[in-house]
PDB file with SEQRES, HELIX, SHEET and CRYST1 records, atoms N, CA, C and O in Angstrom:
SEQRES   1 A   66  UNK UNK UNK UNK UNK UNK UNK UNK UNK UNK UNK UNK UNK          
SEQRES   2 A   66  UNK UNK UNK UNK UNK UNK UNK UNK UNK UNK UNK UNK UNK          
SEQRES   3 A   66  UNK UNK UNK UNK UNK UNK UNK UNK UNK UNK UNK UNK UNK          
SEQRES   4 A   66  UNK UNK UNK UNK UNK UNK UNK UNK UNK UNK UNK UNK UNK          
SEQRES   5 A   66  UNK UNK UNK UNK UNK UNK UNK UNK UNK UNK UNK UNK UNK          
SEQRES   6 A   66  UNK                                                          
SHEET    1 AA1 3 UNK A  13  UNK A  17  0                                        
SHEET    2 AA1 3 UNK A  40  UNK A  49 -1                                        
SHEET    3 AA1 3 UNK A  56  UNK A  63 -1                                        
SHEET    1 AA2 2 UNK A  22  UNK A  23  0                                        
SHEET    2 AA2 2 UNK A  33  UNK A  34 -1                                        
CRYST1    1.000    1.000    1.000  90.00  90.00  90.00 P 1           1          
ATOM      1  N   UNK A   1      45.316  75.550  81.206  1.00  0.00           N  
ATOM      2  CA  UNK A   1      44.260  75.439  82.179  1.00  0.00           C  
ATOM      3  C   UNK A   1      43.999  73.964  82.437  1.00  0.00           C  
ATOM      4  O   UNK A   1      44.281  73.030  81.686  1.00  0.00           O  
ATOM      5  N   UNK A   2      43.421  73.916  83.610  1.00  0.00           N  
ATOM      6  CA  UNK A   2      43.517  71.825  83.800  1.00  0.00           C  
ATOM      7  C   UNK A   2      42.233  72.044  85.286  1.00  0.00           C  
ATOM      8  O   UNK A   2      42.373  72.722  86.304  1.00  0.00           O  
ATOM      9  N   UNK A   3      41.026  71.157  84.842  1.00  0.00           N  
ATOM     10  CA  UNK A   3      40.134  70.925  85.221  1.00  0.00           C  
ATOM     11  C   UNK A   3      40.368  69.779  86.653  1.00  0.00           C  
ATOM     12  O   UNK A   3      40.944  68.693  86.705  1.00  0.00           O  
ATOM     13  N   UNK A   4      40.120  70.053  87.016  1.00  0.00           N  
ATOM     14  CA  UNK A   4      39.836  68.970  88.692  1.00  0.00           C  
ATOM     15  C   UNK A   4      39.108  69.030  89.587  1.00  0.00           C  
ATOM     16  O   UNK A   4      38.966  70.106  90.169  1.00  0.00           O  
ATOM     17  N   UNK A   5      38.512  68.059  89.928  1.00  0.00           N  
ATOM     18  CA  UNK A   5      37.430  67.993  91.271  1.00  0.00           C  
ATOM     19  C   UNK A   5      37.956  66.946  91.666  1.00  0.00           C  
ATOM     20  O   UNK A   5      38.512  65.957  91.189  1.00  0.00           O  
ATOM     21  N   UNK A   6      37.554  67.524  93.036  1.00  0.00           N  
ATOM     22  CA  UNK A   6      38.471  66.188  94.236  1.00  0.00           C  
ATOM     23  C   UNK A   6      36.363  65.683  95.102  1.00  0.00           C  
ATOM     24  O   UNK A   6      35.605  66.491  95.637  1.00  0.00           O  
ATOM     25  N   UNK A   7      36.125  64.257  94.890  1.00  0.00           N  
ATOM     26  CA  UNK A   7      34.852  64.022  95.325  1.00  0.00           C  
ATOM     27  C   UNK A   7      35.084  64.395  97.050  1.00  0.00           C  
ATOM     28  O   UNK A   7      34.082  64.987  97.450  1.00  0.00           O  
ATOM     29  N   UNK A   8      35.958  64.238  97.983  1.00  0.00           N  
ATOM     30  CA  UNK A   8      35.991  65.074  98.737  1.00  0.00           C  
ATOM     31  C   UNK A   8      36.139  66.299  99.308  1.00  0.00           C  
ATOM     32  O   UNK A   8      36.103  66.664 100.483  1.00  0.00           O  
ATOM     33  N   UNK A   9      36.328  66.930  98.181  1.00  0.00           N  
ATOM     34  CA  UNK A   9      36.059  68.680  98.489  1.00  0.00           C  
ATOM     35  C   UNK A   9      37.661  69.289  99.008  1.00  0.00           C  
ATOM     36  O   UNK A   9      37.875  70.486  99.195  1.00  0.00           O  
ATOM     37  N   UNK A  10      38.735  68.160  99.195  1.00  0.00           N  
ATOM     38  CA  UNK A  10      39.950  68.586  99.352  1.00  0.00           C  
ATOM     39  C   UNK A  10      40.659  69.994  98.928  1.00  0.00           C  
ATOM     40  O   UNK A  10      40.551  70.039  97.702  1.00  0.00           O  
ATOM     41  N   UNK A  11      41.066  70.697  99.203  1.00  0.00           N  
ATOM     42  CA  UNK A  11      41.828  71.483  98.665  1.00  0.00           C  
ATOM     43  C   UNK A  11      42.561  71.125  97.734  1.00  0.00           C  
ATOM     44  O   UNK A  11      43.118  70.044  97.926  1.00  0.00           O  
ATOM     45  N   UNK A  12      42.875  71.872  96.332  1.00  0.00           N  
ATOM     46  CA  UNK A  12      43.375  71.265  95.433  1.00  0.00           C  
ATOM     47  C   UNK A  12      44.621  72.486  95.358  1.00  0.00           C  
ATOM     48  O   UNK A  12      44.353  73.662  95.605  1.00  0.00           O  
ATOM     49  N   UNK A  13      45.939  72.052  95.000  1.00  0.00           N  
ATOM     50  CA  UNK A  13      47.152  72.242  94.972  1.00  0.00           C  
ATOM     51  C   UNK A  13      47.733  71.900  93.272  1.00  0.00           C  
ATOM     52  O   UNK A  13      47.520  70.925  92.552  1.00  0.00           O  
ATOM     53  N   UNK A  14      48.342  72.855  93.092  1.00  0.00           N  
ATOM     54  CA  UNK A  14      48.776  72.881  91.482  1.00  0.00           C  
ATOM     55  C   UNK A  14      50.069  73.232  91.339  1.00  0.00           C  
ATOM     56  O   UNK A  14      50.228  74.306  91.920  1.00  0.00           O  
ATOM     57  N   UNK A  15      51.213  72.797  90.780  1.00  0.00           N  
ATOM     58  CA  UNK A  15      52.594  72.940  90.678  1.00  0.00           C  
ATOM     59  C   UNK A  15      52.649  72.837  89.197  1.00  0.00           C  
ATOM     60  O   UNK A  15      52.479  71.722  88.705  1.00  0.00           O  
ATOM     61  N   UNK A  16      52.880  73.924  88.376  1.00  0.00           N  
ATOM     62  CA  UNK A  16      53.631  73.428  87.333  1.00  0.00           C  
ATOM     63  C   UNK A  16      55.173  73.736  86.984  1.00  0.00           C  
ATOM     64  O   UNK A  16      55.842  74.598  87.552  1.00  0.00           O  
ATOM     65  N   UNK A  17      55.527  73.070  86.177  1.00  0.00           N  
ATOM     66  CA  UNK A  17      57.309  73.069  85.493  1.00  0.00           C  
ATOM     67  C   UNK A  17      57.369  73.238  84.710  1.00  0.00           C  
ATOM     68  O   UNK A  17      56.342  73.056  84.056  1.00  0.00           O  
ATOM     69  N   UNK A  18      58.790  73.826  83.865  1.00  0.00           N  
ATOM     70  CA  UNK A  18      58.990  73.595  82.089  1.00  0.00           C  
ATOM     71  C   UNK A  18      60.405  73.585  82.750  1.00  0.00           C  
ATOM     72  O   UNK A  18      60.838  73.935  83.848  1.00  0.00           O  
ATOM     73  N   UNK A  19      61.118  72.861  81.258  1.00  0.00           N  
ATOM     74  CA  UNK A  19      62.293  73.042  81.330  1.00  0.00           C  
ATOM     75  C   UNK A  19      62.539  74.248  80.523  1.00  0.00           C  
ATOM     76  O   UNK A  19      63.666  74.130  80.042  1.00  0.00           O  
ATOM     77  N   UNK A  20      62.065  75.214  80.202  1.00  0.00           N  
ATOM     78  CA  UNK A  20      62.584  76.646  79.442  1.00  0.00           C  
ATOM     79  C   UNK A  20      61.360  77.326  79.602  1.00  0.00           C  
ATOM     80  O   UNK A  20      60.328  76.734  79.917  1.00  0.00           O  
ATOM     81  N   UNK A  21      61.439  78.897  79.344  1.00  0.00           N  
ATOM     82  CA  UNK A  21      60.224  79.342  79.256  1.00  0.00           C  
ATOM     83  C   UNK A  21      60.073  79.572  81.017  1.00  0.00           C  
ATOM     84  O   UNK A  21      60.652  79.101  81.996  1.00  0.00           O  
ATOM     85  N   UNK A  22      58.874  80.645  80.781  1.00  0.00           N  
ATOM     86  CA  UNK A  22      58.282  80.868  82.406  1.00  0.00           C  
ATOM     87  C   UNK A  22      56.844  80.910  82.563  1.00  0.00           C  
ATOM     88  O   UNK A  22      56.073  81.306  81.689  1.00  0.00           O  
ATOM     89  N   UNK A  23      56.526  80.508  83.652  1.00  0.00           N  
ATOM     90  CA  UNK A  23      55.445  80.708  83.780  1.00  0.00           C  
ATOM     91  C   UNK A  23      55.268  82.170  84.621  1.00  0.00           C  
ATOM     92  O   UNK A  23      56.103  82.760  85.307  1.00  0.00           O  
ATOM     93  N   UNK A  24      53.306  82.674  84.185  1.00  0.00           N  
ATOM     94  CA  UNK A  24      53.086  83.813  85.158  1.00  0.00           C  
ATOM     95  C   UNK A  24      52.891  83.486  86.813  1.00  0.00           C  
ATOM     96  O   UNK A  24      53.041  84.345  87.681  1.00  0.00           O  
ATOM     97  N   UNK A  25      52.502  81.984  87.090  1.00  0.00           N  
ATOM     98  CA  UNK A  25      52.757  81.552  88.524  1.00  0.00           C  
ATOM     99  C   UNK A  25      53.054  80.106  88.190  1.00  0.00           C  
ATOM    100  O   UNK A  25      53.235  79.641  87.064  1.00  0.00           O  
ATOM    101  N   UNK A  26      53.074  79.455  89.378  1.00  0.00           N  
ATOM    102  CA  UNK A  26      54.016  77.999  88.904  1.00  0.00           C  
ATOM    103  C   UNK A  26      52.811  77.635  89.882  1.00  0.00           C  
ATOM    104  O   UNK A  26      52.647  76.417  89.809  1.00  0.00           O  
ATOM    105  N   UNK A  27      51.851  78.242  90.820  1.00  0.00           N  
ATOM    106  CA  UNK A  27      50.657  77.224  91.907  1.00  0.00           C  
ATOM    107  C   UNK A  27      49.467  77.489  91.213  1.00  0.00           C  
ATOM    108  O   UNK A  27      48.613  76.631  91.439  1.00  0.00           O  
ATOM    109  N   UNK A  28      49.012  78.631  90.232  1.00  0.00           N  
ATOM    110  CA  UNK A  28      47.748  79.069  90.078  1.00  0.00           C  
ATOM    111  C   UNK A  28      47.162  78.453  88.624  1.00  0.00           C  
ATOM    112  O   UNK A  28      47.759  78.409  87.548  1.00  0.00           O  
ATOM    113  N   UNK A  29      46.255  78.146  88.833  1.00  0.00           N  
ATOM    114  CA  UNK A  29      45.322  77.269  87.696  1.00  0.00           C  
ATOM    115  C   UNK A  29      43.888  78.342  87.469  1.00  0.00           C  
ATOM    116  O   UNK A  29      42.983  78.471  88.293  1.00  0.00           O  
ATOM    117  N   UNK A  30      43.967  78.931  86.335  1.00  0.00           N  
ATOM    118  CA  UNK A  30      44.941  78.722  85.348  1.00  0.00           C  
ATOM    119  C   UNK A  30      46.437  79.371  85.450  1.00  0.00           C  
ATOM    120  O   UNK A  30      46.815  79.809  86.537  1.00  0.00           O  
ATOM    121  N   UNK A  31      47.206  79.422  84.405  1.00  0.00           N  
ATOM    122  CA  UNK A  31      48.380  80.339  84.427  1.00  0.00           C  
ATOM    123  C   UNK A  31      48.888  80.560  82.853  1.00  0.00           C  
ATOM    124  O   UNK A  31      48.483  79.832  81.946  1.00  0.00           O  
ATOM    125  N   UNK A  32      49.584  81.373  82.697  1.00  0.00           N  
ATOM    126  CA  UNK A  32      50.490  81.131  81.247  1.00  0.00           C  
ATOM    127  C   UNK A  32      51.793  80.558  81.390  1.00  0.00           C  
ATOM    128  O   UNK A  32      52.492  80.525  82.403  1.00  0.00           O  
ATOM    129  N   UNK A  33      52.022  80.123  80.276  1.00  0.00           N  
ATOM    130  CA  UNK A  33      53.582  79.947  80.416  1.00  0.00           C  
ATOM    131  C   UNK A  33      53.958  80.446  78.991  1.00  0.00           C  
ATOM    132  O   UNK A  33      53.229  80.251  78.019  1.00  0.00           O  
ATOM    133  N   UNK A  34      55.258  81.163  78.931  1.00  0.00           N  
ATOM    134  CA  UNK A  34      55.682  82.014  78.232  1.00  0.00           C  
ATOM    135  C   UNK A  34      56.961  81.191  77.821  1.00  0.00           C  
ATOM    136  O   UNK A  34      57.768  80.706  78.615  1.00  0.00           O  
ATOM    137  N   UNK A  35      57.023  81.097  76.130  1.00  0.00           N  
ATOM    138  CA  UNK A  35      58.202  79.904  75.360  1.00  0.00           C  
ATOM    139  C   UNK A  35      59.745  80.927  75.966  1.00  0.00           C  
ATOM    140  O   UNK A  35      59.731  82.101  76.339  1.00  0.00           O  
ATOM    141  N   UNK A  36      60.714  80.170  75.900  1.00  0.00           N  
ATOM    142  CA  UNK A  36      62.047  80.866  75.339  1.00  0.00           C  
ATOM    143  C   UNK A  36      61.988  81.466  74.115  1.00  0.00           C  
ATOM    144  O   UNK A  36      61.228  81.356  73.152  1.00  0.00           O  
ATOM    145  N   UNK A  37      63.170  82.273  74.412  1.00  0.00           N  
ATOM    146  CA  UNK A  37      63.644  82.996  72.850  1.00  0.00           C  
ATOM    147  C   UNK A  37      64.163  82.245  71.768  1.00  0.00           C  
ATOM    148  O   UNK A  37      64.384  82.551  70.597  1.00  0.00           O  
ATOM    149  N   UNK A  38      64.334  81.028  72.511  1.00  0.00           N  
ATOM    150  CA  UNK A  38      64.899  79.844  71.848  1.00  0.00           C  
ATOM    151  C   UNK A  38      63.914  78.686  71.458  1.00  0.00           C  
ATOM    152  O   UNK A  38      62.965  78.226  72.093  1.00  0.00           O  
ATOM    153  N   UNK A  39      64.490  78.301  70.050  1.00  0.00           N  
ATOM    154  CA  UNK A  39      63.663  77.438  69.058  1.00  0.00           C  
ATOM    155  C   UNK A  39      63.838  75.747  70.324  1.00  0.00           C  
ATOM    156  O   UNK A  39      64.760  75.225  70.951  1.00  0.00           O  
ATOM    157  N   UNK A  40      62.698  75.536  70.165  1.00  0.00           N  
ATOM    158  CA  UNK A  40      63.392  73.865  70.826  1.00  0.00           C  
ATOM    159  C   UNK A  40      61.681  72.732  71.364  1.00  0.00           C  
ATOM    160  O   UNK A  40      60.574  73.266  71.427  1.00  0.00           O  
ATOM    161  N   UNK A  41      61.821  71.800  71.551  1.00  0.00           N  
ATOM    162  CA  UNK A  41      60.992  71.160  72.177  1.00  0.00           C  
ATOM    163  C   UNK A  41      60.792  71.384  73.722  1.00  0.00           C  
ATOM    164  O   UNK A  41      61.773  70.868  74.257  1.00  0.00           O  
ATOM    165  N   UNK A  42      60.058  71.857  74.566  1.00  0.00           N  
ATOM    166  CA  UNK A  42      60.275  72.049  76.041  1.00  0.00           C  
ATOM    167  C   UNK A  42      59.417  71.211  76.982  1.00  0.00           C  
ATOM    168  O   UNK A  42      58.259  71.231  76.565  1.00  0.00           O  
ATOM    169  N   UNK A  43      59.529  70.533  78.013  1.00  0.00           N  
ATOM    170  CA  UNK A  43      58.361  69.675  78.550  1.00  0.00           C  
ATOM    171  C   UNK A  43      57.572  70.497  79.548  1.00  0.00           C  
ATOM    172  O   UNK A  43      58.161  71.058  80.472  1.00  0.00           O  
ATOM    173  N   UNK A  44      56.353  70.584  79.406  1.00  0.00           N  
ATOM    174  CA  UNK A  44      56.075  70.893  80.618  1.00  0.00           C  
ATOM    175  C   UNK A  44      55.240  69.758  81.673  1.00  0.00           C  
ATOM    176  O   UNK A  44      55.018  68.630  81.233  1.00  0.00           O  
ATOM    177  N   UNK A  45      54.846  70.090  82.928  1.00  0.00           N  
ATOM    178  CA  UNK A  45      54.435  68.904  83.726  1.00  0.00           C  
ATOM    179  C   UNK A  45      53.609  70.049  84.884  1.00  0.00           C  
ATOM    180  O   UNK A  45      54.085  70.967  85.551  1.00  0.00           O  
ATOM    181  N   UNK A  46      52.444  69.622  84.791  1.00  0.00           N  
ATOM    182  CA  UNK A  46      51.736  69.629  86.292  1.00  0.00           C  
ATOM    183  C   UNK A  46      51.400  68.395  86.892  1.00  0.00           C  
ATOM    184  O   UNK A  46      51.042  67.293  86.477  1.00  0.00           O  
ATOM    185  N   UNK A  47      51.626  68.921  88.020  1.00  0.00           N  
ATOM    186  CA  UNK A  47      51.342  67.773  89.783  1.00  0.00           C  
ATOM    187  C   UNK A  47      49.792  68.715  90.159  1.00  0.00           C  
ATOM    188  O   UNK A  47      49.613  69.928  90.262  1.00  0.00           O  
ATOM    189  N   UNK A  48      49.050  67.805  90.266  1.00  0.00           N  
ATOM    190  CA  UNK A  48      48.144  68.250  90.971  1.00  0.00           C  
ATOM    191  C   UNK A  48      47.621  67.355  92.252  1.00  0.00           C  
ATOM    192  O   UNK A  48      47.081  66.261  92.087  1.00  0.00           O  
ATOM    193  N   UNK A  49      47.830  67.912  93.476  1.00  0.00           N  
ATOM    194  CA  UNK A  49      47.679  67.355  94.723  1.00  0.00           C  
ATOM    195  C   UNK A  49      46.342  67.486  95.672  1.00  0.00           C  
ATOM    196  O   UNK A  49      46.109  68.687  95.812  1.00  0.00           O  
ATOM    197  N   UNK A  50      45.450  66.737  96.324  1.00  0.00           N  
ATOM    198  CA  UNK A  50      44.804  66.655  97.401  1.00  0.00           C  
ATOM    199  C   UNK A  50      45.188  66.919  98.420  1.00  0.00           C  
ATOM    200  O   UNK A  50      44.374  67.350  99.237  1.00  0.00           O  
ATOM    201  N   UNK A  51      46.856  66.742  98.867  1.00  0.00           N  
ATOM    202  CA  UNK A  51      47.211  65.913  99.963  1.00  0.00           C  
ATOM    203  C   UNK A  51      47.356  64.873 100.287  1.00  0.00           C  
ATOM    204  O   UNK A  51      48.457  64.626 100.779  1.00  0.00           O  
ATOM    205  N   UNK A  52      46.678  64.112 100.219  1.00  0.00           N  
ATOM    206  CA  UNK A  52      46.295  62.684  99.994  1.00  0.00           C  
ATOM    207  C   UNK A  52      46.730  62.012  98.956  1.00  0.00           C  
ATOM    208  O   UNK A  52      47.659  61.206  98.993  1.00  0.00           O  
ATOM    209  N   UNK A  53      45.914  62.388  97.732  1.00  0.00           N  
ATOM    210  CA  UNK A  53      46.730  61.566  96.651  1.00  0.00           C  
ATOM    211  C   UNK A  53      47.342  63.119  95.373  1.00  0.00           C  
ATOM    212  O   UNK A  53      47.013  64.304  95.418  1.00  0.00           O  
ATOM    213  N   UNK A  54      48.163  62.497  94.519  1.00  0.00           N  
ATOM    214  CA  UNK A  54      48.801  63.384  93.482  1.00  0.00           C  
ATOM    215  C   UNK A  54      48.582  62.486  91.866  1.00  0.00           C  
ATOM    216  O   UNK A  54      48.394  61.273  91.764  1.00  0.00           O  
ATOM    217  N   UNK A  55      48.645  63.171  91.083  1.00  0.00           N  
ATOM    218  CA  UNK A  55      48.613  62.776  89.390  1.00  0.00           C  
ATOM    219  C   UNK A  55      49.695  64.003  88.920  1.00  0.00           C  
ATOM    220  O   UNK A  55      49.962  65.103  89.405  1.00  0.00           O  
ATOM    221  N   UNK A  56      50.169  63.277  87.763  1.00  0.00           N  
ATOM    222  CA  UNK A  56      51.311  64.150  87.339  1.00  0.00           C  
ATOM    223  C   UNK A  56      50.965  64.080  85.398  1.00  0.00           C  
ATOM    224  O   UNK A  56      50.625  63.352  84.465  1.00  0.00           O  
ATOM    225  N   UNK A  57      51.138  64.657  85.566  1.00  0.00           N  
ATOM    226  CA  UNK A  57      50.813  64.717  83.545  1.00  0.00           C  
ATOM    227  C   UNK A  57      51.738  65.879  82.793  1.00  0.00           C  
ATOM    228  O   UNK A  57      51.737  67.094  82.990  1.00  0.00           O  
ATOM    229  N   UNK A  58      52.459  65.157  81.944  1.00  0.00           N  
ATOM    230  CA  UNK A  58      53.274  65.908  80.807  1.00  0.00           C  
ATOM    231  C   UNK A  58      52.981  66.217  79.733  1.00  0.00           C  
ATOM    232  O   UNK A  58      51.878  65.719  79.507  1.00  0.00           O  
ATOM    233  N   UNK A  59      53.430  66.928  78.654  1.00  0.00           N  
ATOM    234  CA  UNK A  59      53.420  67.715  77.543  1.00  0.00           C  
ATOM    235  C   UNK A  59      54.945  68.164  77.404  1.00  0.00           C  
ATOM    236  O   UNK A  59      55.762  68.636  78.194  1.00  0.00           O  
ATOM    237  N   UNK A  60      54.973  67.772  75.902  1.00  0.00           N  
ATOM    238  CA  UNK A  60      55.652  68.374  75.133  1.00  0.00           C  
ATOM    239  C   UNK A  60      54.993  69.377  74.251  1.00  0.00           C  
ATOM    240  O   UNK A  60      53.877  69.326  73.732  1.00  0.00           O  
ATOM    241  N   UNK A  61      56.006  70.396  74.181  1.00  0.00           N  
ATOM    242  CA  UNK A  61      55.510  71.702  72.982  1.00  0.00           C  
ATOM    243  C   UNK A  61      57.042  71.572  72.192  1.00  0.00           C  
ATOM    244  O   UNK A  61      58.109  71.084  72.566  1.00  0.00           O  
ATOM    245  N   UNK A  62      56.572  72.327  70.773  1.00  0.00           N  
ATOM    246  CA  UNK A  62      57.427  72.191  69.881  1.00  0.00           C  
ATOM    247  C   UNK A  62      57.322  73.823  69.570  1.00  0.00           C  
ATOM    248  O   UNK A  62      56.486  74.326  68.820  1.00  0.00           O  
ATOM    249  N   UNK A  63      58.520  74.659  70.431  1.00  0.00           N  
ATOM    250  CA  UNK A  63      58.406  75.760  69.716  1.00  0.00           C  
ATOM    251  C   UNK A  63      59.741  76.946  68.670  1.00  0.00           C  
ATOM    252  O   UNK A  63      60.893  77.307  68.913  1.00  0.00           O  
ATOM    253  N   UNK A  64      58.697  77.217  67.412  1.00  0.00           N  
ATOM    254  CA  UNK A  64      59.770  77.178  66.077  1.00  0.00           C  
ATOM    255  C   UNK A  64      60.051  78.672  66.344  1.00  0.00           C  
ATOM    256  O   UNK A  64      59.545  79.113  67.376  1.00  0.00           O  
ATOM    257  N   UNK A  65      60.692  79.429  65.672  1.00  0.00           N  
ATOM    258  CA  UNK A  65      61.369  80.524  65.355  1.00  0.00           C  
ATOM    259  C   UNK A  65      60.643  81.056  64.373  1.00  0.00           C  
ATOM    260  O   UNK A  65      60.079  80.550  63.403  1.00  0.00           O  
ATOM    261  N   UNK A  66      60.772  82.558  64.910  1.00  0.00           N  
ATOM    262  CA  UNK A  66      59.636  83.294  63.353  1.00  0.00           C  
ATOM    263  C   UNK A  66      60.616  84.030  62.829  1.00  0.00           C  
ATOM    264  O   UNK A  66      60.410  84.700  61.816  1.00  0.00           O  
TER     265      UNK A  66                                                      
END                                                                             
């Protein structure tokens, strides 16, 4: 989940990525994202856009094998 206010009231726009794993939507805030079956480090990244301007912020997850 990822918090934003735009002081102009812009429409706010949400993209996220992973390199493995899925998400339940890739525009909707909040969303899940669901690991691979596979053990590994995966990045994920949301863009969150105005239109106007964008911020991008990453994460790494570390996920192990049960």
């Amino acid at each position: 989940h990822a918090s934003v206010t735009d002081k102009d009231n812009d429409p706010i726009k949400y993209t996220w990525n992973a390199d493995g794993g899925d998400f339940t939507s890739t525009s909707n805030n909040p969303t899940q994202w669901h690991a691979s079956a596979q053990a590994g480090t995966f990045t994920i990244t949301l863009i969150v856009s105005d239109g106007n301007f964008s911020v991008q912020k990453t994460k790494q997850i570390k996920v192990v094998s049960h």
